[in-house]
Short mmCIF file of C-alpha atoms in Angstrom, two decimals:
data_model
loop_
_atom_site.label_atom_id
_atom_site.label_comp_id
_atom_site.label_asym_id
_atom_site.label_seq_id
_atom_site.Cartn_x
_atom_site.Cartn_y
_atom_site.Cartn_z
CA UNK W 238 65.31 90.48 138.99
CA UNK W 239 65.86 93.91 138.73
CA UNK W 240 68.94 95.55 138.78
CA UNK W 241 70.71 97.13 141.89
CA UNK W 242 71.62 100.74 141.51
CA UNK W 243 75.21 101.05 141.00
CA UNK W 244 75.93 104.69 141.47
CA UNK W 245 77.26 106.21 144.36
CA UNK W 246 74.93 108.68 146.45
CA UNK W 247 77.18 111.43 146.11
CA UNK W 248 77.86 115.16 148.11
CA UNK W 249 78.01 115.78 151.81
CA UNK W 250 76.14 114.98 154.72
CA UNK W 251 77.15 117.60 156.89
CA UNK W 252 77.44 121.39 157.94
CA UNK W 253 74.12 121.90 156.95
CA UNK W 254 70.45 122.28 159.46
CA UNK W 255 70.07 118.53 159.98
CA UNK W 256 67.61 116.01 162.27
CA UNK W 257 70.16 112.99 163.48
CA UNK W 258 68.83 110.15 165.36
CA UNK W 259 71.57 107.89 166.98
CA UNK W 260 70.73 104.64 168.83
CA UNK W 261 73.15 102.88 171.29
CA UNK W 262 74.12 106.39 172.43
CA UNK W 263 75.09 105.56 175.95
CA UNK W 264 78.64 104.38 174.86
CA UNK W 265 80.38 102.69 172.51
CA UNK W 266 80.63 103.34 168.78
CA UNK W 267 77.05 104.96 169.41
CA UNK W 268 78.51 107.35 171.80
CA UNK W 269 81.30 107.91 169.42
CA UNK W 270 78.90 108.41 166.50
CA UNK W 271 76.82 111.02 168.04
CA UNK W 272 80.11 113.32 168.80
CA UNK W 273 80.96 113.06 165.53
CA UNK W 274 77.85 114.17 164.13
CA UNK W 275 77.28 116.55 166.28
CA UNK W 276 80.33 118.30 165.55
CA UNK W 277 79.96 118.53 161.81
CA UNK W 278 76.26 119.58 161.94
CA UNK W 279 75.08 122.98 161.05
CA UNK W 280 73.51 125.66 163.08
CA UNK W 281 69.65 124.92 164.58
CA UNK W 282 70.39 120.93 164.14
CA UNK W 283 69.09 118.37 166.40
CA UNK W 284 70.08 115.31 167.55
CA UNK W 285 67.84 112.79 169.44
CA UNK W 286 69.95 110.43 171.27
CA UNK W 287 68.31 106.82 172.38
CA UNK W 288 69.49 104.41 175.02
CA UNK W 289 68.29 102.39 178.18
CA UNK W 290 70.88 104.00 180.31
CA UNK W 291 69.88 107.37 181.44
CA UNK W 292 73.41 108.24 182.70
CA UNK W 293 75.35 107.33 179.61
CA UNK W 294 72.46 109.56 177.76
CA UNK W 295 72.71 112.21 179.88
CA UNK W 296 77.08 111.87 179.45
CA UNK W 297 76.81 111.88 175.38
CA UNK W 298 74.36 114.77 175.27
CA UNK W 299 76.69 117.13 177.54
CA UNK W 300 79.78 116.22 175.47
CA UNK W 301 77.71 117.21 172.21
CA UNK W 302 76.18 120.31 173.64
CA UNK W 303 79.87 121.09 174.65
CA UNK W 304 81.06 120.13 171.07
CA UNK W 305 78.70 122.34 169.12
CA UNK W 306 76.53 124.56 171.09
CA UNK W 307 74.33 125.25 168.29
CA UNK W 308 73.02 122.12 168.45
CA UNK W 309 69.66 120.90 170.43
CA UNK W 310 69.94 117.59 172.09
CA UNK W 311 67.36 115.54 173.66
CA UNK W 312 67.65 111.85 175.01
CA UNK W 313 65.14 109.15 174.86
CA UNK W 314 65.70 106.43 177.57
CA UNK W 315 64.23 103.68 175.65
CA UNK W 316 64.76 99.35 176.27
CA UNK W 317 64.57 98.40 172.32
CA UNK W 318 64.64 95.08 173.92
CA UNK W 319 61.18 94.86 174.93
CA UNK W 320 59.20 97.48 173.50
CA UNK W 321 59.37 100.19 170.62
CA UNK W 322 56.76 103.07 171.50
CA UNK W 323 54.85 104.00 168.83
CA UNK W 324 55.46 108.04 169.42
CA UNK W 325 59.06 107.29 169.87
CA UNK W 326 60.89 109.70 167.70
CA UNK W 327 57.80 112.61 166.75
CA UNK W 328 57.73 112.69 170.72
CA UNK W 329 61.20 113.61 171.09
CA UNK W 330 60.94 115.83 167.82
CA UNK W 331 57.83 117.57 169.74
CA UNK W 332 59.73 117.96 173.07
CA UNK W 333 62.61 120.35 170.96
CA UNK W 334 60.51 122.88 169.52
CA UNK W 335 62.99 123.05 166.96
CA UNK W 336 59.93 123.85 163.93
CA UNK W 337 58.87 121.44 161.37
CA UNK W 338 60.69 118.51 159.84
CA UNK W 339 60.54 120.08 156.55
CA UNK W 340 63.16 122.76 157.42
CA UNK W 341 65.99 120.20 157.86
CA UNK W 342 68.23 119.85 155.53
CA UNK W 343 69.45 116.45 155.94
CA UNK W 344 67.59 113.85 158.44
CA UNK W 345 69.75 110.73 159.52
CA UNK W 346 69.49 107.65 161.77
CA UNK W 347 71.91 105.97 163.09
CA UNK W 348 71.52 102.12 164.08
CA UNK W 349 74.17 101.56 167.24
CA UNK W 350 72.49 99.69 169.57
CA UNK W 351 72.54 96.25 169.35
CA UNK W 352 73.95 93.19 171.62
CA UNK W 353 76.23 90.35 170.82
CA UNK W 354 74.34 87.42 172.62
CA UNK W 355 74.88 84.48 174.64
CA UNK W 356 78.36 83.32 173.83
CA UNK W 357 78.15 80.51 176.14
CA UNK W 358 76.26 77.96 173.73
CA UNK W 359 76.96 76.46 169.68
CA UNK W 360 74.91 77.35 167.66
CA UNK W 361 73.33 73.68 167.32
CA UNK W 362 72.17 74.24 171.31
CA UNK W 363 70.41 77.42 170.92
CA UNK W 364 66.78 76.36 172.02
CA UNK W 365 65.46 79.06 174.15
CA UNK W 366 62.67 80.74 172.33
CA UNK W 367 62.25 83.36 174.31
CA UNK W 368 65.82 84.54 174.13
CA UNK W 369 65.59 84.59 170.16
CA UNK W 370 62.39 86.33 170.31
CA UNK W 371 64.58 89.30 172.86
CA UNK W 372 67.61 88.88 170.76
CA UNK W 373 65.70 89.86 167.59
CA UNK W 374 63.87 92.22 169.17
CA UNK W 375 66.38 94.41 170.08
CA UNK W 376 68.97 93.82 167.10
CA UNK W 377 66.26 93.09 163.98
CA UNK W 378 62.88 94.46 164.42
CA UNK W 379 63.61 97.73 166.46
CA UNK W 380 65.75 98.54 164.19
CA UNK W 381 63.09 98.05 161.39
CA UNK W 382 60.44 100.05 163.96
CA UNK W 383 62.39 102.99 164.46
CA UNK W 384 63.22 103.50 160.89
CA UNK W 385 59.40 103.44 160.14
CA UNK W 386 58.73 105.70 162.65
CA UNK W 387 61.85 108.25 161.19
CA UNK W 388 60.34 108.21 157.96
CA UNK W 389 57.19 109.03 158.61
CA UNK W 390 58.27 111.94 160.27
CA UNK W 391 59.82 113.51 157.30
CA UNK W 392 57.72 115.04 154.39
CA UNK W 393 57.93 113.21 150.80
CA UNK W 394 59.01 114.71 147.34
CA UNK W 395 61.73 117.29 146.35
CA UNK W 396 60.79 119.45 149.43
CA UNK W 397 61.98 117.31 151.88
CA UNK W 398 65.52 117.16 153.37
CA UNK W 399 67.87 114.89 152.13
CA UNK W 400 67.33 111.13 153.81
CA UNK W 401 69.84 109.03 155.41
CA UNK W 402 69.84 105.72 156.54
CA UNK W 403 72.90 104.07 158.12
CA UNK W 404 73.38 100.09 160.20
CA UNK W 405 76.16 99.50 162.01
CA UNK W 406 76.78 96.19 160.86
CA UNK W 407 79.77 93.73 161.00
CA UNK W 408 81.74 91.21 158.72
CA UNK W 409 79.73 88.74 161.38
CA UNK W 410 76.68 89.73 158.69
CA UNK W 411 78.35 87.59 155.98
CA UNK W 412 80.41 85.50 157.54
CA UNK W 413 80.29 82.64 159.97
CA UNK W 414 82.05 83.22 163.11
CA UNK W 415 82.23 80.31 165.71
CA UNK W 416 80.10 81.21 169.13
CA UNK W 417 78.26 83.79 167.49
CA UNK W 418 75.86 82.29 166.23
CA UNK W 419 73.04 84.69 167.70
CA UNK W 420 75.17 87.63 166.57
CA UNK W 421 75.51 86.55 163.35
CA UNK W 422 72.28 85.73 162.92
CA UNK W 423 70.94 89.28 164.00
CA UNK W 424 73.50 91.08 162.01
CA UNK W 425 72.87 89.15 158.43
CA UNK W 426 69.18 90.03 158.96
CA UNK W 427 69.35 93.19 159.56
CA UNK W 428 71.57 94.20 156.96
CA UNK W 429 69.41 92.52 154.62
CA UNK W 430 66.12 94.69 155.75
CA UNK W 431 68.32 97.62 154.73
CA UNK W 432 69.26 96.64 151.60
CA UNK W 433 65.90 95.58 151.03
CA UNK W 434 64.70 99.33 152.15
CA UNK W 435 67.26 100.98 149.39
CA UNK W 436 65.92 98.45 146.47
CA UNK W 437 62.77 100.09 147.47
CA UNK W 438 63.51 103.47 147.57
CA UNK W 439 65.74 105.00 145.20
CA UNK W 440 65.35 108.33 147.14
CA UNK W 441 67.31 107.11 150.05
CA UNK W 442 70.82 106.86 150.85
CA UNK W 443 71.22 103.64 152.71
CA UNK W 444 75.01 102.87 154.45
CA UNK W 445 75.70 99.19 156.08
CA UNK W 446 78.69 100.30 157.37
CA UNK W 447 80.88 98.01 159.14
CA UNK W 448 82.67 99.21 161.53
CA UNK W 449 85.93 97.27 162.52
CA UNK W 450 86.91 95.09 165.50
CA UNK W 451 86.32 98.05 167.98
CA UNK W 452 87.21 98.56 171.69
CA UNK W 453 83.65 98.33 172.94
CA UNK W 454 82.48 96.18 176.33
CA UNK W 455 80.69 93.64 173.21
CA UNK W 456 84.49 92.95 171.78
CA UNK W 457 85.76 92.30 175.34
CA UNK W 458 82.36 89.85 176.12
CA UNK W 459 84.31 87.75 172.83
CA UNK W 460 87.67 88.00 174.10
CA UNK W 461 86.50 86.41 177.34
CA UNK W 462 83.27 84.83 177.18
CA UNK W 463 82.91 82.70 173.41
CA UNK W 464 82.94 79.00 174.15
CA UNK W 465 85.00 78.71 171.20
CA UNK W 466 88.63 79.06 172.40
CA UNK W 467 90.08 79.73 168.74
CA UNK W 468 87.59 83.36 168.72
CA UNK W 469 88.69 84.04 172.10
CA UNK W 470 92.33 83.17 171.16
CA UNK W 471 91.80 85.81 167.83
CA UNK W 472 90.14 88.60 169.34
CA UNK W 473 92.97 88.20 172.01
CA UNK W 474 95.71 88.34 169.25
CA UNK W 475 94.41 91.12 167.82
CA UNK W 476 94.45 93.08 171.09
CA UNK W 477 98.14 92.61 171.94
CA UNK W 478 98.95 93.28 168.28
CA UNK W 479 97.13 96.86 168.85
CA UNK W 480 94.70 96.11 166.05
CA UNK W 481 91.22 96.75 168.45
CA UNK W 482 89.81 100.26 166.77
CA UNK W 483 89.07 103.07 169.09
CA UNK W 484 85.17 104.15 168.99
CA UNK W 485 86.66 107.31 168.03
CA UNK W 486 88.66 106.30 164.78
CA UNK W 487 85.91 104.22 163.43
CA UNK W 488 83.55 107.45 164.13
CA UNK W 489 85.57 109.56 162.10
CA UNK W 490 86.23 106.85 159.44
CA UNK W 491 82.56 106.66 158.81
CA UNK W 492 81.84 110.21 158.77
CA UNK W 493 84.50 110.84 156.29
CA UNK W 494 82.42 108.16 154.20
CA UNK W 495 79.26 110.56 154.79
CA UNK W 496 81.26 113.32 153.49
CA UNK W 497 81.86 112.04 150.46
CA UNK W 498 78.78 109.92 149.62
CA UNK W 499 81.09 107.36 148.18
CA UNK W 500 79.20 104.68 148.57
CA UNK W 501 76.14 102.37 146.73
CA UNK W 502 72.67 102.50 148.81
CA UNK W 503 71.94 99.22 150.56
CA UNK W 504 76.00 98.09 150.16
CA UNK W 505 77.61 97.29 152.93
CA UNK W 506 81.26 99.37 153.84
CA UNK W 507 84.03 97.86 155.76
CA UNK W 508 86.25 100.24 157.93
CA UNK W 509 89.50 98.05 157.07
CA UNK W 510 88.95 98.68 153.27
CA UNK W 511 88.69 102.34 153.92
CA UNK W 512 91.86 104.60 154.17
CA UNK W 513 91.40 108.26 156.63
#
């Protein structure tokens, strides 16, 4: 086998003209994410925001406009559960009029959305088809979809801006968690596509980044809905111990990361072994 590139992708992603995608934008660490960005951006960026709730969109992109008014935002009410359009992202890159892709800078998705699945079963008792086929659907191959469509937006070579790739991820991707078996599932697989993606392409900068046990409605589903009672019982310790992560922290935890480029393509980051 070939070996894995063991250098870190080095300088910043920010404060210069850059194209940012963010998924899950509605709330959540995806919400949190797209502030973030926004605010360390430079002037005539644009982020395209995507989510199935309208509302939360239409929330996210008035905080960012507010954040950084040089910044265009437009939101893309989109269920990555059932269907990926094919004109997805070049649509909403049409509907800015913000010039060619070839005058960013930097270009960077963000992979938020995602679901935690039914909680309710083991792992051994998950026989619905049809809900793996969803389940995957909306945490594996939209993922894999999306990022297609976001490269083939961008021009190729020396002249294009600077590429970044980034899946929210979780420890669940490497380690067996009790109840979550759908979750896990999801998570391992797509962090795998992207590491796959880097091996292939030396020219991208690829960040698994995992982002903590954060205080998102998916945390609180666990806390009060995994047939296990010993997950329950640990998400529930962590909580009155004050160790749930604010969307917020992890935010700024992972764009510090960006800032530095400290980090392998394809590897996966945890927030718990980073310091702010």
């Amino acid at each position: 086998m070939p070996e894995t590139n063991n250098e870190c992708v080095g300088g910043s992603a920010w404060g210069r003209r850059s194209l940012v995608v963010v998924t899950g934008a509605s709330r959540g660490i995806g919400r949190a994410v797209a502030l973030e960005a926004g605010r360390r951006v430079g002037q005539g960026s644009l982020m395209v925001l995507v989510a199935r709730n309208a509302d939360g969109l239409g929330a996210t992109a008035e905080a960012v406009r507010r954040a950084n008014a040089a910044v265009s935002v437009v939101c893309k009410q989109a269920d990555l559960e059932r269907d990926v359009a094919p004109d997805l992202l070049s649509d909403a890159v049409s509907q800015a009029e913000c010039g060619d892709t070839a005058d960013y800078k930097v270009a960077m998705i963000v992979h938020s959305a995602g679901s935690v699945g039914d909680l309710s079963e083991g792992t051994a008792q998950l026989a619905d088809s049809a809900k793996w086929t969803s389940y995957l659907a909306l945490n594996v191959s939209s993922a894999a979809v999306l990022t297609a469509q976001f490269l083939a937006l961008l021009p190729q070579g020396d002249n294009g801006p600077r590429r970044y790739i980034v899946n929210i991820t979780s420890l669940a991707a490497v380690e067996p968690f009790p109840s979550l078996g759908y979750y896990c599932v999801g998570r391992a697989a797509r962090q795998m596509y992207f590491s796959v993606l880097a091996a292939e392409n030396a020219s991208l900068a690829v960040l698994n980044y995992s982002p903590g046990v954060v205080d998102t409605d998916m945390v609180a589903s666990i806390e009060n809905g995994a047939s296990d009672p010993a997950i329950r019982n640990s998400f529930s310790d962590m909580r009155k111990r004050g160790d749930i992560v604010s969307p917020e922290k992890t935010a700024a935890r992972l764009a510090a990361v960006l800032e530095t480029g400290a980090f392998q393509s394809g590897k996966r980051i945890d927030y718990y072994d980073l310091k702010d």
